[in-house]
CSV table of C-alpha atoms in Angstrom, one decimal:
chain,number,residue,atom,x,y,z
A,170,UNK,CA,8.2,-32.6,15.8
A,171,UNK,CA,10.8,-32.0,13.3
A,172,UNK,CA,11.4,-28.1,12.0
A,173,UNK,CA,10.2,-29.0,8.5
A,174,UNK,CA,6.9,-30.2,10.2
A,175,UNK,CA,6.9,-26.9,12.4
A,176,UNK,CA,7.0,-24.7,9.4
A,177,UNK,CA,4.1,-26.6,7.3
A,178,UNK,CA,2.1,-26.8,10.9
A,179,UNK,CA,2.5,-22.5,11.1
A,180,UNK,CA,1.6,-22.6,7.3
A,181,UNK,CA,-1.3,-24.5,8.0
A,182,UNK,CA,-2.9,-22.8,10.9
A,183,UNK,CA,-1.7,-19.2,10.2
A,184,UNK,CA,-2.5,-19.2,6.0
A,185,UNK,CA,1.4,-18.2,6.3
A,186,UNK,CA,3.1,-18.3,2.6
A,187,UNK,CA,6.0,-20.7,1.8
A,188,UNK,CA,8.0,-21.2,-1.1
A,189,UNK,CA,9.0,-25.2,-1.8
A,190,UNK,CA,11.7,-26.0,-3.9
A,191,UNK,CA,11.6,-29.4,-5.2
A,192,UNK,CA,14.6,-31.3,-6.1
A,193,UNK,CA,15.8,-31.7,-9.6
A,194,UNK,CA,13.6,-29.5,-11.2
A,195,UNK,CA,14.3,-26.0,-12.1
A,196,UNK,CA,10.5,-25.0,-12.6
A,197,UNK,CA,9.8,-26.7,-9.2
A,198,UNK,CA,9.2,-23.9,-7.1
A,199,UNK,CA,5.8,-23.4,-5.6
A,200,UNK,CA,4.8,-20.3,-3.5
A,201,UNK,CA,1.6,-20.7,-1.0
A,202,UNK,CA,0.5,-22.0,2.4
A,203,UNK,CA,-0.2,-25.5,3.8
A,204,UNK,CA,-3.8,-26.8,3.2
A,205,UNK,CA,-3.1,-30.3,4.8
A,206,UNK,CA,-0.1,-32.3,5.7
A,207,UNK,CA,0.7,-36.3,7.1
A,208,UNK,CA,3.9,-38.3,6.8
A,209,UNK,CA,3.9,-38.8,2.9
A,210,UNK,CA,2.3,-35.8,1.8
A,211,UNK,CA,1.5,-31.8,1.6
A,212,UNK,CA,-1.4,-29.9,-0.1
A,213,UNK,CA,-0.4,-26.3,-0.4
A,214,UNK,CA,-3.0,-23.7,-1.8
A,215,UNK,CA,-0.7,-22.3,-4.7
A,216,UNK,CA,-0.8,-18.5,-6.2
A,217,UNK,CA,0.7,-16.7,-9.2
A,218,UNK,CA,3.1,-13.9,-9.6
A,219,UNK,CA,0.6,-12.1,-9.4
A,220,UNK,CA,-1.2,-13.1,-6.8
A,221,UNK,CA,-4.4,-15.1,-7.9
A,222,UNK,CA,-5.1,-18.7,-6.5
A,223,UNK,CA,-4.1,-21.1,-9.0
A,224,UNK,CA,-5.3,-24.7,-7.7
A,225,UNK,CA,-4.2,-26.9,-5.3
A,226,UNK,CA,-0.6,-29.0,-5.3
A,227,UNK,CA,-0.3,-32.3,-4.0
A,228,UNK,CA,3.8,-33.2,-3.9
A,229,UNK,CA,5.4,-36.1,-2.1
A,230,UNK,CA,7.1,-34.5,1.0
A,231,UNK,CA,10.4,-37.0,-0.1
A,232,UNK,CA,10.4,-34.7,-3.5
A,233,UNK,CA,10.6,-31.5,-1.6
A,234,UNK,CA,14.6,-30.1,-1.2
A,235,UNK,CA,14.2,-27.5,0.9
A,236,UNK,CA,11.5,-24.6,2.2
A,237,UNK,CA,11.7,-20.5,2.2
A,238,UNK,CA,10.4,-19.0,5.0
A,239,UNK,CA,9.6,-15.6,6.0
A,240,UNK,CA,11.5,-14.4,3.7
A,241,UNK,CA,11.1,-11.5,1.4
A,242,UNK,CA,9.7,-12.9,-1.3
A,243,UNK,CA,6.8,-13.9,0.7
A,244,UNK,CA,6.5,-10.8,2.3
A,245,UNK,CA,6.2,-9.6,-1.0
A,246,UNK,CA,4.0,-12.0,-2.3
A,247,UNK,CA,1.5,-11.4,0.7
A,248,UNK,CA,1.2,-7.9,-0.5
A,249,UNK,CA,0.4,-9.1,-4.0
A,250,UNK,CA,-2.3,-11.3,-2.8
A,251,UNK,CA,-3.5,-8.6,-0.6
A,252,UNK,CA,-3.6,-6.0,-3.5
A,253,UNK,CA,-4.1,-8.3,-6.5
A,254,UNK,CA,-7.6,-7.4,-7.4
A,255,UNK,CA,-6.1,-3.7,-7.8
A,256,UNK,CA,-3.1,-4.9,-9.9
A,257,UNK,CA,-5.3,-6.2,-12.4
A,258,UNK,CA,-6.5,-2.5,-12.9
A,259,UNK,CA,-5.0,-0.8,-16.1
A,260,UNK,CA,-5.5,2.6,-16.1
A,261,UNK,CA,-4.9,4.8,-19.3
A,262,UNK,CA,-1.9,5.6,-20.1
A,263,UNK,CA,-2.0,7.8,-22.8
A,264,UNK,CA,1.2,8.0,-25.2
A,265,UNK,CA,1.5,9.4,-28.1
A,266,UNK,CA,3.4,8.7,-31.0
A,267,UNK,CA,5.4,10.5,-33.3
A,268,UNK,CA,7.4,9.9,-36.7
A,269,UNK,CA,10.3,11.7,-35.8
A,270,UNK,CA,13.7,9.9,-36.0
A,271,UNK,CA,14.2,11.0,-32.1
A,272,UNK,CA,10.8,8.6,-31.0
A,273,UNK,CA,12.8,7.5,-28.3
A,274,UNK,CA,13.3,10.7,-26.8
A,275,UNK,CA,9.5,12.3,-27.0
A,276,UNK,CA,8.5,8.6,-25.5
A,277,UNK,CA,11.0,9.3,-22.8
A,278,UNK,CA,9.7,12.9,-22.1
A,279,UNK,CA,5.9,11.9,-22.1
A,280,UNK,CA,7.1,9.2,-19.4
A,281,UNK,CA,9.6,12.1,-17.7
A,282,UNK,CA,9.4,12.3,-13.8
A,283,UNK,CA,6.1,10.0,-13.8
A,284,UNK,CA,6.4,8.1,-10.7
A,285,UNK,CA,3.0,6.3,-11.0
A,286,UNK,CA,4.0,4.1,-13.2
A,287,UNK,CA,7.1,2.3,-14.1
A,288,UNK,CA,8.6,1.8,-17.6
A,289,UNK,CA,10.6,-0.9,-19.2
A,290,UNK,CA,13.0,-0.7,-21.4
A,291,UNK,CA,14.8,-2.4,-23.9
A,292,UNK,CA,18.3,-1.8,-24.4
A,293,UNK,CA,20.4,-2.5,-27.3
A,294,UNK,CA,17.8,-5.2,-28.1
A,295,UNK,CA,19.1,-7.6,-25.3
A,296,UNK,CA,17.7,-7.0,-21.8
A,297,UNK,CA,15.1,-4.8,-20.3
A,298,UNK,CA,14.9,-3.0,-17.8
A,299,UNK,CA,12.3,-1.4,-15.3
A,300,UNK,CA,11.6,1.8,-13.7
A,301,UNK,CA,11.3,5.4,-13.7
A,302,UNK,CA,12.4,7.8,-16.0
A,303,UNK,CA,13.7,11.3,-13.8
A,304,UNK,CA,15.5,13.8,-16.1
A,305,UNK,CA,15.9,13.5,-19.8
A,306,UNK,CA,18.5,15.2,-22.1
A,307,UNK,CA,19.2,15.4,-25.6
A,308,UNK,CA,21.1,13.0,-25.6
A,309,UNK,CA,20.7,10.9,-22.5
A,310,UNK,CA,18.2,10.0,-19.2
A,311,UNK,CA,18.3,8.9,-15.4
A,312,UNK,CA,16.5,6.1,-14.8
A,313,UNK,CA,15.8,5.0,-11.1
A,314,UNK,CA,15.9,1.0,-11.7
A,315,UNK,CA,13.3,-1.0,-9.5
A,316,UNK,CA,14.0,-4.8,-9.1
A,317,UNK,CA,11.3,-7.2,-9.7
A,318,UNK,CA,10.2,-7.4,-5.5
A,319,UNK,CA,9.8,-3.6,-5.8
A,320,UNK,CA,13.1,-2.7,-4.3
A,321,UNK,CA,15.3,0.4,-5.1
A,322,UNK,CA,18.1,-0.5,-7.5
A,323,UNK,CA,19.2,2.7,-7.8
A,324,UNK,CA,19.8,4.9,-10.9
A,325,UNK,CA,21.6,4.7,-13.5
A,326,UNK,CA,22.1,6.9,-16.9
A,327,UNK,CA,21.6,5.1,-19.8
A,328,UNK,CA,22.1,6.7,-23.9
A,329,UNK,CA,18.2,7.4,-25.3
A,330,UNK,CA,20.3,5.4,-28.8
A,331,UNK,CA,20.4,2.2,-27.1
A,332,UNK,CA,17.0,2.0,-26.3
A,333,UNK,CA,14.8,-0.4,-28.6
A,334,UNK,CA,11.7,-0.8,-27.0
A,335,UNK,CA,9.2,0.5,-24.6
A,336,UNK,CA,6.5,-1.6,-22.4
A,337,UNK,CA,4.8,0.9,-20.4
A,338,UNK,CA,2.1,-0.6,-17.1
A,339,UNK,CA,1.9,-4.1,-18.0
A,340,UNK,CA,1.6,-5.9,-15.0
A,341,UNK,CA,4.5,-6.8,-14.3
A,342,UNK,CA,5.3,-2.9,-14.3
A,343,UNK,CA,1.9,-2.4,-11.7
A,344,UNK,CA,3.4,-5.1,-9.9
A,345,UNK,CA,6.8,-3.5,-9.7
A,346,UNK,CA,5.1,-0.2,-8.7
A,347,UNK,CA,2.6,-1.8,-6.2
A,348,UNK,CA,5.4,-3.5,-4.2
A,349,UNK,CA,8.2,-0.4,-4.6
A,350,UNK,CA,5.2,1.5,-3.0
A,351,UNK,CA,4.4,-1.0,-0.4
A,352,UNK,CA,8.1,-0.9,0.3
A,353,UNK,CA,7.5,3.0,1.0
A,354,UNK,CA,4.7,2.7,2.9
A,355,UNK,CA,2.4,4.3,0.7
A,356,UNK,CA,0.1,1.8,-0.2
């Protein structure tokens, strides 16, 4: 038995998650576990980012370039599917907003040292950026970055100027906070 027929077999009988990249196709990458397999063809249960079923894939084993593995995105997205009946869960977040000139800065100090929930935001109108918000000044904050599989990025200190928007627990925020706390342990 070939390795690429060992890892669909241990997909199959273990509901282990895979990720198949297909080739010549950027949008071609499928995460979920073997259904059924035979000499021409796989059926992989697929899932979201966030973790719900989402039908059944049929693909030509010639079309598929490689497979991931136990790697971290599937740990990952094991946790997701494990949790994602809680990640649809919005709690309140209650923000309140002001006409001041300085709205960055009182959004920034109702969000200060809130480590429930992440925040993104949008710098310089470009790129955002997720996490939490630890220690805001007058003129500036530190903000712990957390990367989209929940790991620590570190902090960084950005100016409260640049910042152009706010998105506060969407889910891909819960989802950044469910798997940074997974990641501790405290999940």
């Amino acid at each position: 038995m070939s390795i690429f027929n060992k890892i669909l077999e241990r997909s199959k009988l273990n509901k282990e998650l895979i990720g198949l990249w297909k080739y010549n196709d950027d949008e071609g990458f499928w995460c979920g576990y073997v259904i059924d397999y035979n000499e021409n063809l796989v059926k992989i249960q697929h899932y979201t980012k966030y973790g719900k079923k989402d039908g059944i894939i049929i693909a030509q084993i010639s079309d598929i370039q490689s497979v991931d593995f136990n790697d971290e995105y599937a740990k990952a997205m094991q946790c997701v599917i494990d949790y994602s009946n809680e990640l649809e869960k919005e709690e309140e977040t209650n923000i309140h907003l002001t006409e001041n000139e300085d709205w960055q800065f009182e959004l920034l100090k109702q969000m200060e040292g809130n480590l429930d929930k992440i925040t993104s935001l949008e710098i310089n109108s470009s790129s955002y950026f997720s996490g939490f918000i630890l220690e805001v000044s007058e003129t500036d904050f530190i903000f712990h970055c957390i990367g989209k599989l929940g790991e620590d990025e570190g902090a960084v200190i950005y100016r409260i100027e640049d910042i152009t928007g706010f998105r506060i627990n969407d889910i891909e925020n819960r989802k950044r906070t469910m798997l940074y706390k997974w990641r501790k342990s405290s999940i």
